[in-house]
Amino acid sequence: MKVNSYTEKISVCDKQTDFFEGQYRIPQGITYNSYLISDEKLAVLDTVDASFTDEWLKGLSEALGGNSPDYLIIQHMEPDHSAGLGAFMEKYPEATIVASEMAFMMMKNFFKADFSDRRLVVKDGDELCLGSVTLRFISAPMVHWPEVIMTYDDKSKTLFSADAFGRFGCGDDIPWNDEARRYYIGIVGKYGAQVKALLKKASELEIKKICPLHGPVLSENIGRYVELYSCWADYRPEQKGVVIAYTSVYGNTKAAVGTLGKLLVEKGCEVRIYDLARCDMSEAVSDAFCKDRLVLASTTYNNSVFPFMREFLTHLSDRGFKRRAVGLIENGSWAPVAAKAMRELLSGCEEIRFIEPVVTILSSPDAKAENQIEALSEALFKLN
Ligand code: FEO
């Protein structure tokens, strides 16, 4: 029997969640993607978030055209992809779940059921024949959780990449880089080594299409996406430019930041300024990883840094921020210590080069501070 295999994306768009994973703003929403591979056997890859299970099951049912799926491949157990598992298994009682050993352990934790009579445990390199298509499973621990497997379709040369290569935003027309980077840095930024290990495995495959669990299917210029992932996993700056992240209570630190930004722009530098109390913190963090230079400007507060700056630096440090030039601006009315505190908060980050001079503002910028700002702008410009 000759069967024409094909893959169908069954995706739902979430524009109702305010904070994805409880912390990332998603003004353009996010998709949860499931896929159906139709061959002699029918395999469904992953489910969707709990709020969209009914919509997904309806779309899946239409795609199946009255047939019953043979397999549900669970690549990733995070609930934005696995929440529909119980409803699926109830609706399709003949289906077998295919997942890693650790995923089944997590299944028991999440669903209080281990589906022991309907399971197929797979590990790195295992294969599953659907007829004309053979699927190969690729373990990808910590991209984004330890149980993750990815799936390679050797016929269409498609990599089903779980969270990897996903991005925020519902429409296919949203530019990929910024929202993919914000997603990557936020979700797996800490796990550069594991992403590199995955990319090494992927380099041995011919990949014509990438099907992630969020965002669009990627089918053109695959090398460009892989190169960006390689850059991010290496913690290399992606672009030239200066990110200035600041906190200001009465506007004086903000004024100093404005002066620095203006000087840098006049010299021809690209500058992005983030008020950490008011911006989307994940955007500021993502941009700090993107650009090659960072300036931190903080009020001295409780003999340390202002709380929003502490939060920002914690995000950077937790995600392995490294290999950057960093300038410091501190403000204090009687005992400015923010620069020292910011250095300490970055002390766990490797290959950070602090740029001189440190700008010290005593309440509001005076001539000495203005000179320091000018000198800092020149030092930053020289790295352009
Ligand atoms: Fe999209 Fe780690 O879940």
Coordinates of C-alpha atoms in Angstrom, one line a residue, residues 296-298 305 309 313 327-330 337-347 354:
L296 CA 23.7 50.1 34.7
A297 CA 22.5 53.3 36.5
S298 CA 21.0 53.0 40.0
V305 CA 20.9 49.1 44.7
M309 CA 18.0 47.0 39.5
L313 CA 20.7 41.9 37.7
G327 CA 29.6 50.7 32.6
L328 CA 28.3 51.9 35.9
I329 CA 26.5 55.0 37.1
E330 CA 25.6 55.4 40.8
V337 CA 27.5 52.6 47.1
A338 CA 25.4 51.4 44.2
A339 CA 28.3 50.9 41.8
K340 CA 30.1 48.6 44.3
A341 CA 26.8 46.7 44.9
M342 CA 26.2 46.3 41.1
R343 CA 29.7 44.9 40.7
E344 CA 29.0 42.4 43.5
L345 CA 25.6 41.4 42.0
L346 CA 27.4 40.6 38.7
S347 CA 30.3 38.8 40.5
F354 CA 33.9 47.0 33.7

